[in-house]
Structure formats: C-alpha cells, structure tokens
PDB file of N, CA and C in Angstrom:
ATOM      1  N   LEU G   1      95.292 107.152  89.802  1.00  0.00           N
ATOM      2  CA  LEU G   1      95.526 105.730  89.963  1.00  0.00           C
ATOM      3  C   LEU G   1      95.509 105.304  91.426  1.00  0.00           C
ATOM      4  N   ALA G   2      96.032 106.139  92.280  1.00  0.00           N
ATOM      5  CA  ALA G   2      96.101 105.780  93.691  1.00  0.00           C
ATOM      6  C   ALA G   2      94.765 105.950  94.395  1.00  0.00           C
ATOM      7  N   ARG G   3      93.828 106.682  93.797  1.00  0.00           N
ATOM      8  CA  ARG G   3      92.574 106.982  94.481  1.00  0.00           C
ATOM      9  C   ARG G   3      91.331 106.336  93.870  1.00  0.00           C
ATOM     10  N   VAL G   4      91.460 105.686  92.732  1.00  0.00           N
ATOM     11  CA  VAL G   4      90.291 105.065  92.099  1.00  0.00           C
ATOM     12  C   VAL G   4      90.272 103.578  92.431  1.00  0.00           C
ATOM     13  N   PRO G   5      89.075 102.959  92.445  1.00  0.00           N
ATOM     14  CA  PRO G   5      89.001 101.539  92.793  1.00  0.00           C
ATOM     15  C   PRO G   5      89.905 100.674  91.914  1.00  0.00           C
ATOM     16  N   TYR G   6      89.787 100.789  90.628  1.00  0.00           N
ATOM     17  CA  TYR G   6      90.729 100.156  89.723  1.00  0.00           C
ATOM     18  C   TYR G   6      90.397 100.534  88.288  1.00  0.00           C
ATOM     19  N   LEU G   7      91.410 100.509  87.463  1.00  0.00           N
ATOM     20  CA  LEU G   7      91.268 100.808  86.044  1.00  0.00           C
ATOM     21  C   LEU G   7      91.682  99.581  85.259  1.00  0.00           C
ATOM     22  N   GLU G   8      91.101  99.448  84.086  1.00  0.00           N
ATOM     23  CA  GLU G   8      91.552  98.394  83.193  1.00  0.00           C
ATOM     24  C   GLU G   8      91.313  98.851  81.768  1.00  0.00           C
ATOM     25  N   GLY G   9      92.001  98.261  80.858  1.00  0.00           N
ATOM     26  CA  GLY G   9      91.833  98.608  79.464  1.00  0.00           C
ATOM     27  C   GLY G   9      93.102  98.332  78.701  1.00  0.00           C
ATOM     28  N   PRO G  10      92.979  98.292  77.388  1.00  0.00           N
ATOM     29  CA  PRO G  10      94.158  97.978  76.585  1.00  0.00           C
ATOM     30  C   PRO G  10      95.147  99.137  76.540  1.00  0.00           C
ATOM     31  N   ILE G  11      96.419  98.794  76.551  1.00  0.00           N
ATOM     32  CA  ILE G  11      97.476  99.789  76.403  1.00  0.00           C
ATOM     33  C   ILE G  11      98.566  99.203  75.515  1.00  0.00           C
ATOM     34  N   LEU G  12      99.315 100.070  74.889  1.00  0.00           N
ATOM     35  CA  LEU G  12     100.498  99.664  74.128  1.00  0.00           C
ATOM     36  C   LEU G  12     101.712 100.096  74.936  1.00  0.00           C
ATOM     37  N   VAL G  13     102.598  99.151  75.193  1.00  0.00           N
ATOM     38  CA  VAL G  13     103.777  99.429  76.008  1.00  0.00           C
ATOM     39  C   VAL G  13     104.981  98.764  75.349  1.00  0.00           C
ATOM     40  N   ARG G  14     106.080  99.475  75.341  1.00  0.00           N
ATOM     41  CA  ARG G  14     107.308  98.877  74.798  1.00  0.00           C
ATOM     42  C   ARG G  14     107.697  97.642  75.614  1.00  0.00           C
ATOM     43  N   ARG G  15     108.151  96.640  74.918  1.00  0.00           N
ATOM     44  CA  ARG G  15     108.565  95.394  75.582  1.00  0.00           C
ATOM     45  C   ARG G  15     109.616  95.663  76.652  1.00  0.00           C
ATOM     46  N   SER G  16     110.552  96.576  76.366  1.00  0.00           N
ATOM     47  CA  SER G  16     111.615  96.866  77.330  1.00  0.00           C
ATOM     48  C   SER G  16     111.046  97.401  78.643  1.00  0.00           C
ATOM     49  N   VAL G  17     109.964  98.182  78.565  1.00  0.00           N
ATOM     50  CA  VAL G  17     109.335  98.716  79.778  1.00  0.00           C
ATOM     51  C   VAL G  17     108.631  97.592  80.538  1.00  0.00           C
ATOM     52  N   VAL G  18     107.920  96.736  79.820  1.00  0.00           N
ATOM     53  CA  VAL G  18     107.249  95.592  80.462  1.00  0.00           C
ATOM     54  C   VAL G  18     108.284  94.732  81.180  1.00  0.00           C
ATOM     55  N   GLU G  19     109.398  94.463  80.516  1.00  0.00           N
ATOM     56  CA  GLU G  19     110.454  93.649  81.124  1.00  0.00           C
ATOM     57  C   GLU G  19     111.081  94.352  82.316  1.00  0.00           C
ATOM     58  N   GLN G  20     111.299  95.668  82.201  1.00  0.00           N
ATOM     59  CA  GLN G  20     111.877  96.453  83.300  1.00  0.00           C
ATOM     60  C   GLN G  20     111.006  96.367  84.551  1.00  0.00           C
ATOM     61  N   LEU G  21     109.677  96.354  84.367  1.00  0.00           N
ATOM     62  CA  LEU G  21     108.748  96.322  85.498  1.00  0.00           C
ATOM     63  C   LEU G  21     108.402  94.910  85.938  1.00  0.00           C
ATOM     64  N   GLY G  22     108.953  93.914  85.292  1.00  0.00           N
ATOM     65  CA  GLY G  22     108.700  92.539  85.701  1.00  0.00           C
ATOM     66  C   GLY G  22     107.410  91.956  85.151  1.00  0.00           C
ATOM     67  N   GLY G  23     106.861  92.574  84.104  1.00  0.00           N
ATOM     68  CA  GLY G  23     105.656  92.039  83.480  1.00  0.00           C
ATOM     69  C   GLY G  23     104.406  92.261  84.315  1.00  0.00           C
ATOM     70  N   TYR G  24     103.362  91.570  83.925  1.00  0.00           N
ATOM     71  CA  TYR G  24     102.087  91.659  84.640  1.00  0.00           C
ATOM     72  C   TYR G  24     102.119  90.783  85.876  1.00  0.00           C
ATOM     73  N   ALA G  25     101.343  91.149  86.868  1.00  0.00           N
ATOM     74  CA  ALA G  25     101.302  90.434  88.143  1.00  0.00           C
ATOM     75  C   ALA G  25     100.785  89.012  87.964  1.00  0.00           C
ATOM     76  N   GLU G  26     101.414  88.099  88.661  1.00  0.00           N
ATOM     77  CA  GLU G  26     100.918  86.729  88.747  1.00  0.00           C
ATOM     78  C   GLU G  26     100.515  86.429  90.184  1.00  0.00           C
ATOM     79  N   ASP G  27     100.429  87.472  90.982  1.00  0.00           N
ATOM     80  CA  ASP G  27     100.069  87.366  92.395  1.00  0.00           C
ATOM     81  C   ASP G  27      98.584  87.037  92.519  1.00  0.00           C
ATOM     82  N   PRO G  28      98.219  85.953  93.183  1.00  0.00           N
ATOM     83  CA  PRO G  28      96.800  85.594  93.330  1.00  0.00           C
ATOM     84  C   PRO G  28      95.970  86.687  94.007  1.00  0.00           C
ATOM     85  N   GLU G  29      96.590  87.518  94.827  1.00  0.00           N
ATOM     86  CA  GLU G  29      95.874  88.604  95.496  1.00  0.00           C
ATOM     87  C   GLU G  29      95.412  89.672  94.509  1.00  0.00           C
ATOM     88  N   LEU G  30      96.029  89.722  93.336  1.00  0.00           N
ATOM     89  CA  LEU G  30      95.733  90.785  92.373  1.00  0.00           C
ATOM     90  C   LEU G  30      94.930  90.289  91.168  1.00  0.00           C
ATOM     91  N   ILE G  31      94.360  89.097  91.252  1.00  0.00           N
ATOM     92  CA  ILE G  31      93.532  88.584  90.155  1.00  0.00           C
ATOM     93  C   ILE G  31      92.383  89.551  89.910  1.00  0.00           C
ATOM     94  N   GLY G  32      92.225  89.944  88.670  1.00  0.00           N
ATOM     95  CA  GLY G  32      91.152  90.856  88.291  1.00  0.00           C
ATOM     96  C   GLY G  32      91.561  92.319  88.245  1.00  0.00           C
ATOM     97  N   ILE G  33      92.709  92.645  88.834  1.00  0.00           N
ATOM     98  CA  ILE G  33      93.178  94.037  88.774  1.00  0.00           C
ATOM     99  C   ILE G  33      94.629  94.109  88.294  1.00  0.00           C
ATOM    100  N   GLU G  34      95.017  93.135  87.479  1.00  0.00           N
ATOM    101  CA  GLU G  34      96.386  93.099  86.966  1.00  0.00           C
ATOM    102  C   GLU G  34      96.707  94.352  86.160  1.00  0.00           C
ATOM    103  N   ASP G  35      95.756  94.830  85.351  1.00  0.00           N
ATOM    104  CA  ASP G  35      95.996  96.046  84.572  1.00  0.00           C
ATOM    105  C   ASP G  35      96.258  97.234  85.485  1.00  0.00           C
ATOM    106  N   HIS G  36      95.410  97.401  86.506  1.00  0.00           N
ATOM    107  CA  HIS G  36      95.567  98.538  87.420  1.00  0.00           C
ATOM    108  C   HIS G  36      96.912  98.449  88.135  1.00  0.00           C
ATOM    109  N   ASP G  37      97.281  97.268  88.565  1.00  0.00           N
ATOM    110  CA  ASP G  37      98.583  97.088  89.209  1.00  0.00           C
ATOM    111  C   ASP G  37      99.706  97.507  88.263  1.00  0.00           C
ATOM    112  N   PHE G  38      99.621  97.091  87.001  1.00  0.00           N
ATOM    113  CA  PHE G  38     100.656  97.448  86.031  1.00  0.00           C
ATOM    114  C   PHE G  38     100.695  98.956  85.814  1.00  0.00           C
ATOM    115  N   TYR G  39      99.516  99.593  85.702  1.00  0.00           N
ATOM    116  CA  TYR G  39      99.465 101.056  85.527  1.00  0.00           C
ATOM    117  C   TYR G  39     100.097 101.758  86.731  1.00  0.00           C
ATOM    118  N   CYS G  40      99.799 101.266  87.921  1.00  0.00           N
ATOM    119  CA  CYS G  40     100.391 101.861  89.135  1.00  0.00           C
ATOM    120  C   CYS G  40     101.904 101.722  89.123  1.00  0.00           C
ATOM    121  N   ARG G  41     102.394 100.551  88.708  1.00  0.00           N
ATOM    122  CA  ARG G  41     103.843 100.357  88.661  1.00  0.00           C
ATOM    123  C   ARG G  41     104.489 101.211  87.580  1.00  0.00           C
ATOM    124  N   LEU G  42     103.778 101.465  86.464  1.00  0.00           N
ATOM    125  CA  LEU G  42     104.287 102.399  85.455  1.00  0.00           C
ATOM    126  C   LEU G  42     104.466 103.786  86.072  1.00  0.00           C
ATOM    127  N   ALA G  43     103.427 104.256  86.764  1.00  0.00           N
ATOM    128  CA  ALA G  43     103.485 105.580  87.391  1.00  0.00           C
ATOM    129  C   ALA G  43     104.545 105.613  88.484  1.00  0.00           C
ATOM    130  N   ASN G  44     104.613 104.566  89.273  1.00  0.00           N
ATOM    131  CA  ASN G  44     105.591 104.475  90.358  1.00  0.00           C
ATOM    132  C   ASN G  44     107.017 104.584  89.822  1.00  0.00           C
ATOM    133  N   ALA G  45     107.260 104.011  88.640  1.00  0.00           N
ATOM    134  CA  ALA G  45     108.593 104.037  88.027  1.00  0.00           C
ATOM    135  C   ALA G  45     108.857 105.331  87.257  1.00  0.00           C
ATOM    136  N   GLY G  46     107.850 106.209  87.192  1.00  0.00           N
ATOM    137  CA  GLY G  46     108.029 107.474  86.499  1.00  0.00           C
ATOM    138  C   GLY G  46     107.971 107.362  84.983  1.00  0.00           C
ATOM    139  N   VAL G  47     107.369 106.295  84.485  1.00  0.00           N
ATOM    140  CA  VAL G  47     107.255 106.106  83.039  1.00  0.00           C
ATOM    141  C   VAL G  47     106.169 107.038  82.504  1.00  0.00           C
ATOM    142  N   GLY G  48     106.518 107.827  81.501  1.00  0.00           N
ATOM    143  CA  GLY G  48     105.544 108.729  80.891  1.00  0.00           C
ATOM    144  C   GLY G  48     104.553 107.964  80.026  1.00  0.00           C
ATOM    145  N   VAL G  49     103.324 108.431  79.994  1.00  0.00           N
ATOM    146  CA  VAL G  49     102.291 107.802  79.173  1.00  0.00           C
ATOM    147  C   VAL G  49     101.570 108.878  78.366  1.00  0.00           C
ATOM    148  N   THR G  50     100.953 108.455  77.296  1.00  0.00           N
ATOM    149  CA  THR G  50     100.172 109.346  76.449  1.00  0.00           C
ATOM    150  C   THR G  50      98.812 108.722  76.222  1.00  0.00           C
ATOM    151  N   PHE G  51      97.757 109.502  76.397  1.00  0.00           N
ATOM    152  CA  PHE G  51      96.400 109.033  76.137  1.00  0.00           C
ATOM    153  C   PHE G  51      96.083 109.260  74.664  1.00  0.00           C
ATOM    154  N   VAL G  52      95.688 108.206  73.972  1.00  0.00           N
ATOM    155  CA  VAL G  52      95.326 108.292  72.566  1.00  0.00           C
ATOM    156  C   VAL G  52      93.820 108.062  72.476  1.00  0.00           C
ATOM    157  N   GLN G  53      93.093 109.106  72.129  1.00  0.00           N
ATOM    158  CA  GLN G  53      91.643 108.998  72.085  1.00  0.00           C
ATOM    159  C   GLN G  53      91.205 108.543  70.693  1.00  0.00           C
ATOM    160  N   GLN G  54      91.588 107.314  70.371  1.00  0.00           N
ATOM    161  CA  GLN G  54      91.277 106.740  69.071  1.00  0.00           C
ATOM    162  C   GLN G  54      91.300 105.224  69.225  1.00  0.00           C
ATOM    163  N   MET G  55      90.335 104.545  68.599  1.00  0.00           N
ATOM    164  CA  MET G  55      90.322 103.093  68.672  1.00  0.00           C
ATOM    165  C   MET G  55      91.442 102.543  67.804  1.00  0.00           C
ATOM    166  N   LEU G  56      92.333 101.786  68.420  1.00  0.00           N
ATOM    167  CA  LEU G  56      93.462 101.210  67.695  1.00  0.00           C
ATOM    168  C   LEU G  56      93.266  99.718  67.447  1.00  0.00           C
ATOM    169  N   VAL G  57      92.541  99.058  68.316  1.00  0.00           N
ATOM    170  CA  VAL G  57      92.265  97.622  68.174  1.00  0.00           C
ATOM    171  C   VAL G  57      90.839  97.340  68.613  1.00  0.00           C
ATOM    172  N   ARG G  58      90.312  96.237  68.172  1.00  0.00           N
ATOM    173  CA  ARG G  58      88.987  95.799  68.603  1.00  0.00           C
ATOM    174  C   ARG G  58      89.118  94.329  68.998  1.00  0.00           C
ATOM    175  N   GLY G  59      88.492  93.967  70.073  1.00  0.00           N
ATOM    176  CA  GLY G  59      88.572  92.575  70.514  1.00  0.00           C
ATOM    177  C   GLY G  59      87.444  92.255  71.467  1.00  0.00           C
ATOM    178  N   THR G  60      87.451  91.034  71.918  1.00  0.00           N
ATOM    179  CA  THR G  60      86.449  90.611  72.886  1.00  0.00           C
ATOM    180  C   THR G  60      87.110  90.458  74.241  1.00  0.00           C
ATOM    181  N   PRO G  61      86.446  90.946  75.277  1.00  0.00           N
ATOM    182  CA  PRO G  61      87.053  90.823  76.607  1.00  0.00           C
ATOM    183  C   PRO G  61      87.111  89.362  77.048  1.00  0.00           C
ATOM    184  N   PRO G  62      88.118  89.037  77.836  1.00  0.00           N
ATOM    185  CA  PRO G  62      88.199  87.662  78.351  1.00  0.00           C
ATOM    186  C   PRO G  62      87.061  87.414  79.339  1.00  0.00           C
ATOM    187  N   PRO G  63      86.741  86.158  79.587  1.00  0.00           N
ATOM    188  CA  PRO G  63      85.682  85.871  80.569  1.00  0.00           C
ATOM    189  C   PRO G  63      86.089  86.373  81.952  1.00  0.00           C
ATOM    190  N   ARG G  64      85.109  86.836  82.702  1.00  0.00           N
ATOM    191  CA  ARG G  64      85.369  87.347  84.056  1.00  0.00           C
ATOM    192  C   ARG G  64      85.674  86.201  85.010  1.00  0.00           C
ATOM    193  N   VAL G  65      86.553  86.475  85.953  1.00  0.00           N
ATOM    194  CA  VAL G  65      86.820  85.526  87.024  1.00  0.00           C
ATOM    195  C   VAL G  65      85.607  85.581  87.954  1.00  0.00           C
ATOM    196  N   PRO G  66      85.008  84.454  88.292  1.00  0.00           N
ATOM    197  CA  PRO G  66      83.777  84.488  89.107  1.00  0.00           C
ATOM    198  C   PRO G  66      83.922  85.260  90.418  1.00  0.00           C
ATOM    199  N   VAL G  67      84.953  84.982  91.186  1.00  0.00           N
ATOM    200  CA  VAL G  67      85.170  85.682  92.455  1.00  0.00           C
ATOM    201  C   VAL G  67      86.604  86.177  92.462  1.00  0.00           C
ATOM    202  N   ARG G  68      86.740  87.504  92.562  1.00  0.00           N
ATOM    203  CA  ARG G  68      88.076  88.103  92.581  1.00  0.00           C
ATOM    204  C   ARG G  68      88.440  88.475  94.013  1.00  0.00           C
ATOM    205  N   PRO G  69      89.714  88.426  94.351  1.00  0.00           N
ATOM    206  CA  PRO G  69      90.124  88.815  95.702  1.00  0.00           C
ATOM    207  C   PRO G  69      89.656  90.217  96.086  1.00  0.00           C
ATOM    208  N   ILE G  70      89.645  91.161  95.129  1.00  0.00           N
ATOM    209  CA  ILE G  70      89.217  92.522  95.464  1.00  0.00           C
ATOM    210  C   ILE G  70      87.733  92.574  95.851  1.00  0.00           C
ATOM    211  N   ASP G  71      86.950  91.623  95.350  1.00  0.00           N
ATOM    212  CA  ASP G  71      85.527  91.567  95.707  1.00  0.00           C
ATOM    213  C   ASP G  71      85.327  90.982  97.104  1.00  0.00           C
ATOM    214  N   VAL G  72      86.216  90.089  97.503  1.00  0.00           N
ATOM    215  CA  VAL G  72      86.091  89.403  98.790  1.00  0.00           C
ATOM    216  C   VAL G  72      86.751  90.184  99.920  1.00  0.00           C
ATOM    217  N   ALA G  73      87.956  90.665  99.682  1.00  0.00           N
ATOM    218  CA  ALA G  73      88.726  91.367 100.716  1.00  0.00           C
ATOM    219  C   ALA G  73      89.423  92.585 100.105  1.00  0.00           C
ATOM    220  N   PRO G  74      88.656  93.654  99.796  1.00  0.00           N
ATOM    221  CA  PRO G  74      89.269  94.804  99.120  1.00  0.00           C
ATOM    222  C   PRO G  74      90.407  95.445  99.898  1.00  0.00           C
ATOM    223  N   GLU G  75      90.309  95.499 101.216  1.00  0.00           N
ATOM    224  CA  GLU G  75      91.372  96.124 102.007  1.00  0.00           C
ATOM    225  C   GLU G  75      92.679  95.379 101.827  1.00  0.00           C
ATOM    226  N   ARG G  76      92.618  94.052 101.861  1.00  0.00           N
ATOM    227  CA  ARG G  76      93.817  93.238 101.709  1.00  0.00           C
ATOM    228  C   ARG G  76      94.430  93.423 100.313  1.00  0.00           C
ATOM    229  N   THR G  77      93.569  93.482  99.301  1.00  0.00           N
ATOM    230  CA  THR G  77      94.041  93.663  97.932  1.00  0.00           C
ATOM    231  C   THR G  77      94.707  95.025  97.771  1.00  0.00           C
ATOM    232  N   TRP G  78      94.098  96.090  98.341  1.00  0.00           N
ATOM    233  CA  TRP G  78      94.686  97.435  98.238  1.00  0.00           C
ATOM    234  C   TRP G  78      96.007  97.532  98.989  1.00  0.00           C
ATOM    235  N   ILE G  79      96.116  96.855 100.108  1.00  0.00           N
ATOM    236  CA  ILE G  79      97.383  96.843 100.850  1.00  0.00           C
ATOM    237  C   ILE G  79      98.470  96.211  99.985  1.00  0.00           C
ATOM    238  N   ARG G  80      98.122  95.112  99.316  1.00  0.00           N
ATOM    239  CA  ARG G  80      99.085  94.441  98.424  1.00  0.00           C
ATOM    240  C   ARG G  80      99.468  95.352  97.267  1.00  0.00           C
ATOM    241  N   LEU G  81      98.482  96.022  96.672  1.00  0.00           N
ATOM    242  CA  LEU G  81      98.729  96.928  95.557  1.00  0.00           C
ATOM    243  C   LEU G  81      99.646  98.072  95.982  1.00  0.00           C
ATOM    244  N   ARG G  82      99.386  98.652  97.143  1.00  0.00           N
ATOM    245  CA  ARG G  82     100.215  99.759  97.648  1.00  0.00           C
ATOM    246  C   ARG G  82     101.639  99.320  97.917  1.00  0.00           C
ATOM    247  N   SER G  83     101.818  98.076  98.358  1.00  0.00           N
ATOM    248  CA  SER G  83     103.174  97.595  98.633  1.00  0.00           C
ATOM    249  C   SER G  83     103.993  97.471  97.351  1.00  0.00           C
ATOM    250  N   ARG G  84     103.316  97.331  96.209  1.00  0.00           N
ATOM    251  CA  ARG G  84     104.007  97.175  94.929  1.00  0.00           C
ATOM    252  C   ARG G  84     104.320  98.516  94.269  1.00  0.00           C
ATOM    253  N   SER G  85     103.667  99.604  94.692  1.00  0.00           N
ATOM    254  CA  SER G  85     103.880 100.935  94.097  1.00  0.00           C
ATOM    255  C   SER G  85     103.939 102.000  95.193  1.00  0.00           C
ATOM    256  N   PRO G  86     104.878 101.897  96.120  1.00  0.00           N
ATOM    257  CA  PRO G  86     104.898 102.799  97.265  1.00  0.00           C
ATOM    258  C   PRO G  86     105.063 104.276  96.930  1.00  0.00           C
ATOM    259  N   LEU G  87     105.878 104.604  95.933  1.00  0.00           N
ATOM    260  CA  LEU G  87     106.084 106.018  95.601  1.00  0.00           C
ATOM    261  C   LEU G  87     104.807 106.666  95.094  1.00  0.00           C
ATOM    262  N   LEU G  88     104.063 105.956  94.268  1.00  0.00           N
ATOM    263  CA  LEU G  88     102.805 106.478  93.733  1.00  0.00           C
ATOM    264  C   LEU G  88     101.839 106.815  94.863  1.00  0.00           C
ATOM    265  N   PHE G  89     101.668 105.892  95.782  1.00  0.00           N
ATOM    266  CA  PHE G  89     100.713 106.106  96.867  1.00  0.00           C
ATOM    267  C   PHE G  89     101.210 107.161  97.852  1.00  0.00           C
ATOM    268  N   ALA G  90     102.513 107.239  98.072  1.00  0.00           N
ATOM    269  CA  ALA G  90     103.056 108.277  98.955  1.00  0.00           C
ATOM    270  C   ALA G  90     102.852 109.656  98.339  1.00  0.00           C
ATOM    271  N   LYS G  91     103.069 109.779  97.015  1.00  0.00           N
ATOM    272  CA  LYS G  91     102.854 111.061  96.346  1.00  0.00           C
ATOM    273  C   LYS G  91     101.407 111.508  96.465  1.00  0.00           C
ATOM    274  N   ALA G  92     100.498 110.555  96.460  1.00  0.00           N
ATOM    275  CA  ALA G  92      99.070 110.874  96.574  1.00  0.00           C
ATOM    276  C   ALA G  92      98.674 111.129  98.030  1.00  0.00           C
ATOM    277  N   GLY G  93      99.619 110.968  98.965  1.00  0.00           N
ATOM    278  CA  GLY G  93      99.335 111.200 100.377  1.00  0.00           C
ATOM    279  C   GLY G  93      98.520 110.093 101.015  1.00  0.00           C
ATOM    280  N   LEU G  94      98.584 108.904 100.437  1.00  0.00           N
ATOM    281  CA  LEU G  94      97.812 107.775 100.960  1.00  0.00           C
ATOM    282  C   LEU G  94      98.748 106.843 101.712  1.00  0.00           C
ATOM    283  N   THR G  95      98.555 106.765 102.999  1.00  0.00           N
ATOM    284  CA  THR G  95      99.425 105.905 103.797  1.00  0.00           C
ATOM    285  C   THR G  95      98.690 104.742 104.431  1.00  0.00           C
ATOM    286  N   SER G  96      97.350 104.782 104.423  1.00  0.00           N
ATOM    287  CA  SER G  96      96.590 103.669 104.964  1.00  0.00           C
ATOM    288  C   SER G  96      95.381 103.426 104.081  1.00  0.00           C
ATOM    289  N   ILE G  97      94.736 102.288 104.260  1.00  0.00           N
ATOM    290  CA  ILE G  97      93.563 101.941 103.446  1.00  0.00           C
ATOM    291  C   ILE G  97      92.456 102.968 103.650  1.00  0.00           C
ATOM    292  N   ALA G  98      92.359 103.537 104.839  1.00  0.00           N
ATOM    293  CA  ALA G  98      91.300 104.520 105.115  1.00  0.00           C
ATOM    294  C   ALA G  98      91.497 105.800 104.314  1.00  0.00           C
ATOM    295  N   ASP G  99      92.744 106.115 103.956  1.00  0.00           N
ATOM    296  CA  ASP G  99      93.016 107.344 103.188  1.00  0.00           C
ATOM    297  C   ASP G  99      92.393 107.327 101.802  1.00  0.00           C
ATOM    298  N   GLY G 100      92.219 106.149 101.224  1.00  0.00           N
ATOM    299  CA  GLY G 100      91.729 106.047  99.866  1.00  0.00           C
ATOM    300  C   GLY G 100      90.233 106.116  99.733  1.00  0.00           C
ATOM    301  N   ARG G 101      89.514 106.124 100.839  1.00  0.00           N
ATOM    302  CA  ARG G 101      88.054 106.113 100.788  1.00  0.00           C
ATOM    303  C   ARG G 101      87.506 107.496 100.673  1.00  0.00           C
TER     304      ARG G 101
END
C-alpha cells in the first residue's frame, strides 16, 4: 500500500471500523484515491484484512472525475496521504516522496 501508486476496489468493512477510522476521505486533495487512503488507514490502524478471491457483488463503476489532484500534483497528493497514515509509511521505510519512486 505504501509503495504502489494507488489501489481501488470494493471491500466489505464492519461499520464500527469505518466509524473508528472516520469514514472515507472528504479531503479535496484525495479525490480519486479515497479507497487507497482508506486502505492505508486500515493498515495504519493495524486492522486485519482477508482477501476473498470470489465475486461477491456486481455493479457499474461511478463516472471518473475529469481531473484528479493526483494527476495534476502527485507529490502533493502523496504527501497528504502519508500524513494520514504515518505508521504505515514509516514501516515501509518511506520518509519522503522520493522514497516511493
């Protein structure tokens, strides 16, 4: 999570965990990578996850945002993301934007 550009996809999470982590980001800097931010915060909080290699739901993806902050200023977006999950990025040995490249 700390070393990939970003991940997205459907997940099932207990409501109590979503509430504990403050829900999904509403930060304009994180538009388009809200899922990745949430996954990072799950890992940062030490929440265990299980990968289920089976289709559980089918749906249509929402329309893409024409211009996302990560497309315009990726360094700024990654700095914001790291500030929200410091333990995750420290464990990965990433202390600056250059470390992730």
